[in-house]
Coordinates of C-alpha atoms in Angstrom, one line a residue:
Chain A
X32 CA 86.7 60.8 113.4
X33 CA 87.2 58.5 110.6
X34 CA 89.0 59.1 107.7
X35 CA 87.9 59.0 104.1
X36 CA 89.8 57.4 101.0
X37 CA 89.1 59.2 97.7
X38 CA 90.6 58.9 94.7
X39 CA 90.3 61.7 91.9
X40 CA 92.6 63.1 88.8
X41 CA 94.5 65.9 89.3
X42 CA 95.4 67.8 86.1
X43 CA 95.9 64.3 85.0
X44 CA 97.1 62.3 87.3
X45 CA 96.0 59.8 89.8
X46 CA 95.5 61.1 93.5
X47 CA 94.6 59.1 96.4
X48 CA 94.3 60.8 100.0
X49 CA 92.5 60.1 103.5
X50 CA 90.6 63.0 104.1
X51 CA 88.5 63.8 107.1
X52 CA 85.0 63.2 106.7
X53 CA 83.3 67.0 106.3
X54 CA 87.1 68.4 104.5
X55 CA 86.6 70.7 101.9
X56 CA 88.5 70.2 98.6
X57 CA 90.0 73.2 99.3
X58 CA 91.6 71.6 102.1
X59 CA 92.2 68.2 100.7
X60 CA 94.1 70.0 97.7
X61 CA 96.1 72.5 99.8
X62 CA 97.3 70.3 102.9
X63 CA 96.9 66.8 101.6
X64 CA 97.9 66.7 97.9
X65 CA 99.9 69.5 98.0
X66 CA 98.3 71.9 95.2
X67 CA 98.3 75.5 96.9
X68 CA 97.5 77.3 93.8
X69 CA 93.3 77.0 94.8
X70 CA 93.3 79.7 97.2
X71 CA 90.9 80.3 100.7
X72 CA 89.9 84.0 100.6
X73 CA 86.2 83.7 102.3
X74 CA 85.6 80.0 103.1
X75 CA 81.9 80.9 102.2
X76 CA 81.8 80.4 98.5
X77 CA 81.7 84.4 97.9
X78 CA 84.8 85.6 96.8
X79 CA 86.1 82.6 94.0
X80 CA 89.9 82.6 94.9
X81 CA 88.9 78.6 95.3
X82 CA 88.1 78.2 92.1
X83 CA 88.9 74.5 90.0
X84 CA 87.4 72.8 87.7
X85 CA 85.8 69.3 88.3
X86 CA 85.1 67.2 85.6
X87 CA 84.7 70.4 83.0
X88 CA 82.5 72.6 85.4
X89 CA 83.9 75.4 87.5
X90 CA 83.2 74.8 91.1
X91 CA 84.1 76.8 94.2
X92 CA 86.0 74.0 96.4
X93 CA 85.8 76.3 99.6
X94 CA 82.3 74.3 99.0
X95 CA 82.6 71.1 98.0
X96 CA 83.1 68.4 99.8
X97 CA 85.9 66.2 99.1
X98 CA 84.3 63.3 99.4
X99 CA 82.0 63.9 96.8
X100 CA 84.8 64.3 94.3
X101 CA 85.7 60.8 93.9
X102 CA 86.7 59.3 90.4
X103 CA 86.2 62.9 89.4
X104 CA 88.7 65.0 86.9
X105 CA 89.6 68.8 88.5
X106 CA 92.4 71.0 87.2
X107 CA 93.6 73.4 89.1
X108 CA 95.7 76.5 87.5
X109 CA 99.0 74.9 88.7
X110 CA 98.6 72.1 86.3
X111 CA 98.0 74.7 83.0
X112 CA 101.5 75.0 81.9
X113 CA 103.0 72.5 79.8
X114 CA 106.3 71.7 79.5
X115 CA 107.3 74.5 80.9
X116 CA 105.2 77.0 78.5
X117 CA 102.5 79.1 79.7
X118 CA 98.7 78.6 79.2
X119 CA 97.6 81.2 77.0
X120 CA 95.3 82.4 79.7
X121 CA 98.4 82.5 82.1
X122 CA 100.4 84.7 79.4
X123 CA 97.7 87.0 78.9
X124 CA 97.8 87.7 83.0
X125 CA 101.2 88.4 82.4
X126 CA 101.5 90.6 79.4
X127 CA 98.2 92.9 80.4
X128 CA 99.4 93.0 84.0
X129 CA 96.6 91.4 85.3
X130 CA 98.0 90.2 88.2
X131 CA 98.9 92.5 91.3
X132 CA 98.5 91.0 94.7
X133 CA 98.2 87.6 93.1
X134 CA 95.8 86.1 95.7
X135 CA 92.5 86.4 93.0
X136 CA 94.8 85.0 89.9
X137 CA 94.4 81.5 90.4
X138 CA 90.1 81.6 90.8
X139 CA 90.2 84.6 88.2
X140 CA 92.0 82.0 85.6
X141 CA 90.0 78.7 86.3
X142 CA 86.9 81.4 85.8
X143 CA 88.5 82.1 82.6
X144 CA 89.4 78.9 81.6
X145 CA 85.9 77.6 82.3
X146 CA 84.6 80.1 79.9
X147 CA 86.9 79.8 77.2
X148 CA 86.4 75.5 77.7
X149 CA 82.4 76.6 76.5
X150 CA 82.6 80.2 74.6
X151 CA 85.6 79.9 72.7
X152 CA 84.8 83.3 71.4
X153 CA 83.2 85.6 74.0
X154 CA 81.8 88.8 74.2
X155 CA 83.3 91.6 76.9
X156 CA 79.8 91.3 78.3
X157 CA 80.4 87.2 78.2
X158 CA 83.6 87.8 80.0
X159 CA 82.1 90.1 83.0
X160 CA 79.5 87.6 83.2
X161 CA 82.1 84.8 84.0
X162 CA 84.4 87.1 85.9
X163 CA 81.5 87.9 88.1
X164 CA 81.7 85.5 91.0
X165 CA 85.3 86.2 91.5
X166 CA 86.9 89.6 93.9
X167 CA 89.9 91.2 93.2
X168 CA 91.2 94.3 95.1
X169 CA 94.1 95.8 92.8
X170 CA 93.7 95.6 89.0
X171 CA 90.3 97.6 88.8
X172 CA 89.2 94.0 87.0
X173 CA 89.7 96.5 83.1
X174 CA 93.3 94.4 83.2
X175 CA 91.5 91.3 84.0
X176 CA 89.0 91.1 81.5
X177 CA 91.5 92.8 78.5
X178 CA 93.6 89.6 79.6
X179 CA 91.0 87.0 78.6
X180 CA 89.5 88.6 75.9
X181 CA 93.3 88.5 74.2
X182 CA 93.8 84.8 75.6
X183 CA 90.7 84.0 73.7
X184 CA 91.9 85.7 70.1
X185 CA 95.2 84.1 70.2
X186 CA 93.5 80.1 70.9
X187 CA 91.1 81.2 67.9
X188 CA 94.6 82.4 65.5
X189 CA 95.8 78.6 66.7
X190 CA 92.6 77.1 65.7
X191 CA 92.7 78.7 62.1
Chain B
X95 CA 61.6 111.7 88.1
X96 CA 64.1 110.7 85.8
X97 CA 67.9 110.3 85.2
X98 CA 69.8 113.4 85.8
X99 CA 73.5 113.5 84.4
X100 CA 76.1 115.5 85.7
X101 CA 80.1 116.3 85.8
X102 CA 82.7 117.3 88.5
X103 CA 86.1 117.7 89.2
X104 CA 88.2 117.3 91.7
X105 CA 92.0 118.3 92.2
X106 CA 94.5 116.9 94.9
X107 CA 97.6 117.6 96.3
X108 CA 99.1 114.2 97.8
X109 CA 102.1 113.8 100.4
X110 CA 104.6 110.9 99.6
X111 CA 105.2 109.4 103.6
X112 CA 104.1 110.8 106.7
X113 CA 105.7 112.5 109.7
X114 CA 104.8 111.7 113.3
X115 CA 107.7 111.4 114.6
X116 CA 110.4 110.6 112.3
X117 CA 110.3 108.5 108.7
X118 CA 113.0 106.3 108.4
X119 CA 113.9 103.7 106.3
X120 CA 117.8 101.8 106.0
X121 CA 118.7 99.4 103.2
X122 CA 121.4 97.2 103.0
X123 CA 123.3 96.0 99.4
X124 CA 126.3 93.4 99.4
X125 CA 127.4 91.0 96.3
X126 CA 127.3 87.6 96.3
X127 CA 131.0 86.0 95.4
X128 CA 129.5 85.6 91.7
X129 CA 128.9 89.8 91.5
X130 CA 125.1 89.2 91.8
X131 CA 123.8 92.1 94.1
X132 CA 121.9 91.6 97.3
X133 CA 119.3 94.1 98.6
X134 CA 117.9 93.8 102.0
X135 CA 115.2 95.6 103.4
X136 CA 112.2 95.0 105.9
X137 CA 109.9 96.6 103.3
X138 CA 107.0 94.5 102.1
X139 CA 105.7 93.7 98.5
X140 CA 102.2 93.2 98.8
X141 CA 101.9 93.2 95.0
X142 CA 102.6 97.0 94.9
X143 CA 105.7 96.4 92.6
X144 CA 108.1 96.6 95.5
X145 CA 110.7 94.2 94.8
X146 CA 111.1 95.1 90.8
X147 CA 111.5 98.8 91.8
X148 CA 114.2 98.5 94.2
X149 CA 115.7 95.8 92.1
X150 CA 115.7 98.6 89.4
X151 CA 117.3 101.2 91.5
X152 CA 119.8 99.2 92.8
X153 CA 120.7 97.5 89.0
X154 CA 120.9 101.8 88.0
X155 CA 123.2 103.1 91.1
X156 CA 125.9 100.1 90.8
X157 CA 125.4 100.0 86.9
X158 CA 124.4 96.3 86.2
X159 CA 121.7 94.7 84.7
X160 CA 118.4 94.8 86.8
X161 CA 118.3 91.0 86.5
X162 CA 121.5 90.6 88.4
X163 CA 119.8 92.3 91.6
X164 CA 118.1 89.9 94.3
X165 CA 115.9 91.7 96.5
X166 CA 115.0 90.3 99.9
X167 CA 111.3 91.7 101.9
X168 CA 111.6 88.8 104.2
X169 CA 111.9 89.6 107.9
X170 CA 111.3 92.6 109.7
X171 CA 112.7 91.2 112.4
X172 CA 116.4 90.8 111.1
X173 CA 116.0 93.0 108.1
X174 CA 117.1 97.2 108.3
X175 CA 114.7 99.4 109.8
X176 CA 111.4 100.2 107.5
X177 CA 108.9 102.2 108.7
X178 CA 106.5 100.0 106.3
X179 CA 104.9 100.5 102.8
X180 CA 102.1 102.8 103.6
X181 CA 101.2 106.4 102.9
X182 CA 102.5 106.2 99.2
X183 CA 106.3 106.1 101.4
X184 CA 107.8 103.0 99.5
X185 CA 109.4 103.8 96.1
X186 CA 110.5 107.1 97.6
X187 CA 111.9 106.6 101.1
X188 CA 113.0 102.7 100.3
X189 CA 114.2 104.1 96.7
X190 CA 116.3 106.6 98.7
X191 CA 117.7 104.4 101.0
X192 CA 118.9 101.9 98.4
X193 CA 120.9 104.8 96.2
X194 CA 122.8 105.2 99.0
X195 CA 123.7 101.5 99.7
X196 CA 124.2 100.9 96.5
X197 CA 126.3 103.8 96.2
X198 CA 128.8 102.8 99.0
X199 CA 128.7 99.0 97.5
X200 CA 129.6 100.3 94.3
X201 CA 132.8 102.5 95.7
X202 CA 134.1 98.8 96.5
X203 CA 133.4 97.3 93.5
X204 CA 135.4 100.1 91.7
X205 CA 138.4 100.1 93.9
X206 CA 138.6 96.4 93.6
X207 CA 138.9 96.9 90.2
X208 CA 141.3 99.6 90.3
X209 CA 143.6 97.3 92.3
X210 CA 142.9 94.3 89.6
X211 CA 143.6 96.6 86.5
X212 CA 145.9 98.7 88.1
X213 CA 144.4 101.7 87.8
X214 CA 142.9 104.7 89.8
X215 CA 139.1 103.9 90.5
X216 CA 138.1 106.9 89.4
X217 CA 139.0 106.6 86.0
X218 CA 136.3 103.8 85.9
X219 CA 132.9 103.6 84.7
X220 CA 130.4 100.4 84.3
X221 CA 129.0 100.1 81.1
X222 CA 125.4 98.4 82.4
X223 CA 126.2 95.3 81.1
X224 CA 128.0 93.6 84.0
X225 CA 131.5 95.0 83.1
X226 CA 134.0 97.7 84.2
X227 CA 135.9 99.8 82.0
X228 CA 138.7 102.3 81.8
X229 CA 137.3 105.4 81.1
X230 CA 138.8 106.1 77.3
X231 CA 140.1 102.9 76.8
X232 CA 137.0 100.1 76.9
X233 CA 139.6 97.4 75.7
X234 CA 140.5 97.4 79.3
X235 CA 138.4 96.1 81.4
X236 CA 136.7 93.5 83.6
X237 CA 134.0 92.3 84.5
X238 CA 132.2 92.2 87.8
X239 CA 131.7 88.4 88.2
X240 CA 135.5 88.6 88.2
X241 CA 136.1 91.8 90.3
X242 CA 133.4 90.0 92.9
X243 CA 135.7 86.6 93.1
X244 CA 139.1 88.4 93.9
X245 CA 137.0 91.1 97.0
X246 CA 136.1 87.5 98.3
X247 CA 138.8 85.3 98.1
X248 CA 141.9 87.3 97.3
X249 CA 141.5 90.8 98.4
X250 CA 139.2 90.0 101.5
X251 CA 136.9 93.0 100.5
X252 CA 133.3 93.3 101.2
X253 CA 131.6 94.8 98.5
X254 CA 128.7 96.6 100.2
X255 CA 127.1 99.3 101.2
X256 CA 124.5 101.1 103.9
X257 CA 121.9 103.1 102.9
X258 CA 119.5 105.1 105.0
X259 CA 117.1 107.4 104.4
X260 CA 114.8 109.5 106.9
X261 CA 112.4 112.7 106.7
X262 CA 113.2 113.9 110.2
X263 CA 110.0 114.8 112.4
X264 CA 108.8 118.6 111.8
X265 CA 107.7 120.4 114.9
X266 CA 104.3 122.7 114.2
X267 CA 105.7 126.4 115.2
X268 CA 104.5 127.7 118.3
X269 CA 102.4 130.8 116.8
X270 CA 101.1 129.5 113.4
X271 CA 101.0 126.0 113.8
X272 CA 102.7 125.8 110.5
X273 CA 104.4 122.8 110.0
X274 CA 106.1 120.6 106.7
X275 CA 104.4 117.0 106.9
X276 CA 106.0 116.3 104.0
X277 CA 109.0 116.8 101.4
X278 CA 107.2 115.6 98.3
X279 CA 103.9 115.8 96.6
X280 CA 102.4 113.9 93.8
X281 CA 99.5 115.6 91.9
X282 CA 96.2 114.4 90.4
X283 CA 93.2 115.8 88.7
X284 CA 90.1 113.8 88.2
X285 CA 86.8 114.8 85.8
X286 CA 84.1 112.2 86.4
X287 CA 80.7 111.9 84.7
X288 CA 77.7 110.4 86.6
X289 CA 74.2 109.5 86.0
X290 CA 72.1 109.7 88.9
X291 CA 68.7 108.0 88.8
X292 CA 66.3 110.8 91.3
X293 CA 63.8 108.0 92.0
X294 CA 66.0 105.6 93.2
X295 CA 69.4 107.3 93.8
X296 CA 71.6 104.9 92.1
X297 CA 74.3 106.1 91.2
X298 CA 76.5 105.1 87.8
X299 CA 79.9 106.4 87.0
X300 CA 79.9 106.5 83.0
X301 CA 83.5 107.7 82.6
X302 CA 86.5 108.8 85.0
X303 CA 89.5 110.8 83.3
X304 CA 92.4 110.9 85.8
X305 CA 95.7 113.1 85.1
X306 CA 98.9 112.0 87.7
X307 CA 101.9 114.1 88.4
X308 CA 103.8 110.7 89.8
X309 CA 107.4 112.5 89.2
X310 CA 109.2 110.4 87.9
X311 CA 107.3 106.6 86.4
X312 CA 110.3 104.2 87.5
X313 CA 108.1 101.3 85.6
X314 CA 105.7 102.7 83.3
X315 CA 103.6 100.2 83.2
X316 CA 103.2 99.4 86.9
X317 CA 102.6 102.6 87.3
X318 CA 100.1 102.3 85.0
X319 CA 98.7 99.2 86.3
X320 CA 98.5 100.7 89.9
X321 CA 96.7 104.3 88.6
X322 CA 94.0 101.6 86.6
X323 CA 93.0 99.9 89.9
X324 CA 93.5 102.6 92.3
X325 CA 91.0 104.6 90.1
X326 CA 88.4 102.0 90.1
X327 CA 89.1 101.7 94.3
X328 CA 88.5 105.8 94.7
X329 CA 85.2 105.3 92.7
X330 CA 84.4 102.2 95.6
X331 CA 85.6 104.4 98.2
X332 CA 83.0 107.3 97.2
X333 CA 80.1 105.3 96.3
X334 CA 80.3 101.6 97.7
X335 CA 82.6 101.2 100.3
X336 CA 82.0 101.0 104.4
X337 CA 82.2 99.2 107.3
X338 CA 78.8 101.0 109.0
X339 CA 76.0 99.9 105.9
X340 CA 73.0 99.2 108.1
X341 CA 71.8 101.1 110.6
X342 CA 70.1 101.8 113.0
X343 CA 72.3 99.9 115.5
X344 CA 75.5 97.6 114.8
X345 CA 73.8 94.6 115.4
X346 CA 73.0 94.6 111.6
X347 CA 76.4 95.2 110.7
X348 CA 78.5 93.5 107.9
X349 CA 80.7 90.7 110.2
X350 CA 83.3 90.3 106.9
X351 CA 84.4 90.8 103.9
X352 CA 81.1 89.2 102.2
X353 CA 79.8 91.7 103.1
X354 CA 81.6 94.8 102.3
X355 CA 80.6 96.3 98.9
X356 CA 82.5 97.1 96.0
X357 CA 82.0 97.5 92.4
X358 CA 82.6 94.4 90.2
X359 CA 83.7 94.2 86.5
X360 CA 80.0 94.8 85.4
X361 CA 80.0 98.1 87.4
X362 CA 83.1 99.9 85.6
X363 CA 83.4 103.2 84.6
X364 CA 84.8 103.9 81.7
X365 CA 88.3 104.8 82.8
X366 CA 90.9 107.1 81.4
X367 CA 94.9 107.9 82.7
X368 CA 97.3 110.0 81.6
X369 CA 100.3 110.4 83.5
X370 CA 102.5 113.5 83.7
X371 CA 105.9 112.9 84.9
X372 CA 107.9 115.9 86.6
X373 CA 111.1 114.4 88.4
X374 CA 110.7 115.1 92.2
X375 CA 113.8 117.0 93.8
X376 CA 114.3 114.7 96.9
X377 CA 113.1 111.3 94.7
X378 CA 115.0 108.2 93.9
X379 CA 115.5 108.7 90.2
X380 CA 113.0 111.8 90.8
X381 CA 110.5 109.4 92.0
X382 CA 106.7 110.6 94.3
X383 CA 104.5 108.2 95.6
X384 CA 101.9 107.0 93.2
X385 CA 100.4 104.3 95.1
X386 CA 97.7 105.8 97.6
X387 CA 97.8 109.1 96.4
X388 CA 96.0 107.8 93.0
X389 CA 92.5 106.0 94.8
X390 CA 91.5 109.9 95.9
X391 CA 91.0 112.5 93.2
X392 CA 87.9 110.1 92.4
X393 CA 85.7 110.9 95.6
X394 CA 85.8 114.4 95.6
X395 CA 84.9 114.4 91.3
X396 CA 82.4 112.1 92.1
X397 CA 80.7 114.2 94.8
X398 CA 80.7 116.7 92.7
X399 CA 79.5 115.1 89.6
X400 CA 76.1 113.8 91.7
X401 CA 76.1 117.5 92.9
X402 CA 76.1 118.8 89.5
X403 CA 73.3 116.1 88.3
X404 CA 70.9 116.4 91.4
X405 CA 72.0 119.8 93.3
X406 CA 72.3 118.3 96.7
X407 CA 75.8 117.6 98.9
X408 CA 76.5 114.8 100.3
X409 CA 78.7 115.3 102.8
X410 CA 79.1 111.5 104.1
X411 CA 81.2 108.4 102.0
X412 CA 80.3 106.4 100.5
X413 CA 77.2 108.5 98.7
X414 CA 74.3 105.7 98.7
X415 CA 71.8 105.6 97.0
X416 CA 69.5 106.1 100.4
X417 CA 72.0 109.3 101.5
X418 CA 71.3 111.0 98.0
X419 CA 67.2 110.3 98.6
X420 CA 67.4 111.8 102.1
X421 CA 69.5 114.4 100.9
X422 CA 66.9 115.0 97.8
X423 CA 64.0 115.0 99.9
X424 CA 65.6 117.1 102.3
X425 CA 66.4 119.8 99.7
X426 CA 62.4 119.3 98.9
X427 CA 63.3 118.8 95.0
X428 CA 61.6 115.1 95.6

């Protein structure tokens, strides 16, 4: 089958990959580019371990096409850190113990992030809301959602 | 019809391992030539914690900082004998295993030093820091980055040690059929309060107050951390979780995951832990088994809780919503 050429940003910079006509972006970002921290748990767009953000909106990319992402912008949660500092989300995982298994962290954060990107100040219930889409097994999600609810006070002590 | 609340409480007893034959697990320590410490096991850290607490049991028996300890899960097929991390059997039987390895390792590390200072190893100690001292006289001394270069290129010492630990099968007696399963038992108490909607059988869990008798918490707040989610998976277990959710024939079965229910952060109870620690005889560091012990004490509290609100039993996990209306109209209350 033929391949594709796209070309997207990834957490800034340029990508350009041949990717099989029909590959998910899940796929194009784990075994082309390289990025593993996007994560397959279901392949069906259920569970959110996929999770990235293209051009500002969350997105499962379990089910997207990678085709369709061409000229776009998509982070991922392995490009948050700069500099070797933690995100703020990221720190917050950390310092609630948010994190067990691991596998859901990735999704759980981009979930976050997306949030945080449009409700800089959230409610718990805005918080379960945006958590929703996303399964974890370990943390009981209390740990989860203490995590971005401090991630979002600190960004609001750095705005002021 | 209305929304009936009610409370229950539940009370477990929780073996640490398993017997069927035998519970073994072996552990292996050595230094690195720079006096970091190696620990080797065939144990898996599936996110449970494993690796920190063996690092930290290790770092205690040989008396350096827990940051100075590697610990290596890789390969069960070159790694010692584990039986697995299952049945709550990790920290304890691994834990075990690695005080003993460690143990051996740091008789080598002391007479190495004793033949460096010139002194009899046991007048030394290790003051935690990464240094060995003469017992009364701290000015004399050295440290184990250097005691680790002269057992690998001037002494040709080996500074290791085996550790192995095993609960050996129990035989049920003849006439009673008494037998001891287990060495070790953690303790938990759950009080969980329910509302329980008689018209549709929903059930919500509005709080859950768990008490742990974990012996001793190696990490405080893993063990925290794993008591949090293993609560919230004993209320999935009673109410949400199965394999079998349609019926009549399994043709309408779930075929994966997306399919298997379980409470999400908008279904969470309001959850409370409190830990009691009473250091276990047998225990690394008088360590039980938290880990699967903890997802239990839930399932029994909330059976009762739904009896208490609704006056019917149900017998079957997880309690649906349809079980408690069979169960209701069974009774004849509906």
């Amino acid at each position: 089958m033929a391949k594709v050429p796209i070309q997207f940003t990834l957490n800034g910079s340029e990508k350009a990959e041949f990717v099989e006509s029909g590959a998910t972006l899940l796929n194009a970002l784990r075994d082309k580019v390289g990025d593993t921290s996007p994560k397959g748990g279901c392949h069906q767009g259920t569970c959110g371990a996929c999770s990235v953000i293209i051009d500002g909106e969350l997105r499962l990319s379990c089910l997207t096409l990678a085709e369709t992402c061409s000229g776009a912008a998509i982070i991922t949660t392995a490009g948050l850190a700069e500099g070797g500092v933690l995100h703020p989300l990221q720190r917050a995982f950390l310092d609630a113990f948010a994190s067990q298994c691991g596998f859901c962290t990735p999704g759980m954060i981009m979930a976050a992030k997306a949030l945080l990107d449009h409700t800089p100040d959230p409610s718990r219930e805005d918080v379960v809301e945006a958590l929703s889409g996303n399964i974890c097994r370990c943390t009981g999600y209390e740990p989860i959602i203490q995590a971005v609810l401090t991630a979002a006070r600190s960004n609001s002590q750095n705005v002021a | 019809m209305a929304i009936r609340r009610g409370r229950g409480v539940a009370a477990i007893n929780y073996p640490t391992g398993m017997n069927l034959g035998g519970d073994p697990t072996q552990a292996l320590v050595h230094s690195t030539p720079t006096g970091n410490f190696m620990v080797t096991l065939s144990s898996v850290d599936l996110g449970q914690g494993m690796k920190q607490i063996m690092a930290q049991i290790c770092a205690e028996t040989i008396g350096v900082p827990t940051d100075r300890v590697v610990v290596d899960t890789a390969d069960t097929d070159t790694g010692p004998h584990c039986m697995g991390t299952f049945a709550s059997r990790g920290t304890h039987r691994a834990g075990n295993a690695v005080i003993q390895a460690a143990r051996e390792a740091r008789q080598v590390m002391l007479e190495v030093a004793a033949e460096e200072l010139e002194v009899d190893a046991r007048d030394l100690e290790t003051d935690g820091q990464g240094n060995i001292l003469v017992k009364g006289a701290p000015q004399k001394s050295i440290s184990i980055f250097d005691v680790a270069l002269s057992a690998h290129f001037k002494r040709g010492r080996s500074i290791s040690g085996r550790g192995m630990f095993l609960i050996p099968r129990s035989y049920p007696e003849k006439e009673t059929g008494a037998m001891k399963p287990s060495t070790c038992y953690a303790h938990a108490c759950t009080v969980a309060e329910v509302e329980v909607d008689d018209e549709t059988g929903e059930v919500t869990v509005l709080t859950v107050k768990n008490i742990f008798e974990i012996g001793r918490a190696l990490n405080p707040k893993m063990v925290e951390q794993q008591l949090v989610g293993g609560s919230w998976m004993g209320i999935s277990h009673a109410l949400y979780e199965t394999t079998e959710p349609y019926y009549p024939s399994r043709d309408h079965g779930g075929t994966d995951f997306n399919q298997y229910l379980m409470p999400g952060p908008g279904d969470l109870a309001d959850t409370e832990i409190i830990v009691l620690e009473r250091p276990s005889a047998d225990g690394p560091y008088g360590a039980k088994g938290p880990g699967e012990m903890c997802a239990n004490p839930q399932i029994p509290a909330v059976a009762n809780a739904i009896f208490d609100a609704v006056g019917v039993r149900v017998d079957t996990l997880p309690i649906t919503p349809e079980r408690i209306l069979r169960a209701l109209k069974a009774e004849g209350t509906v």
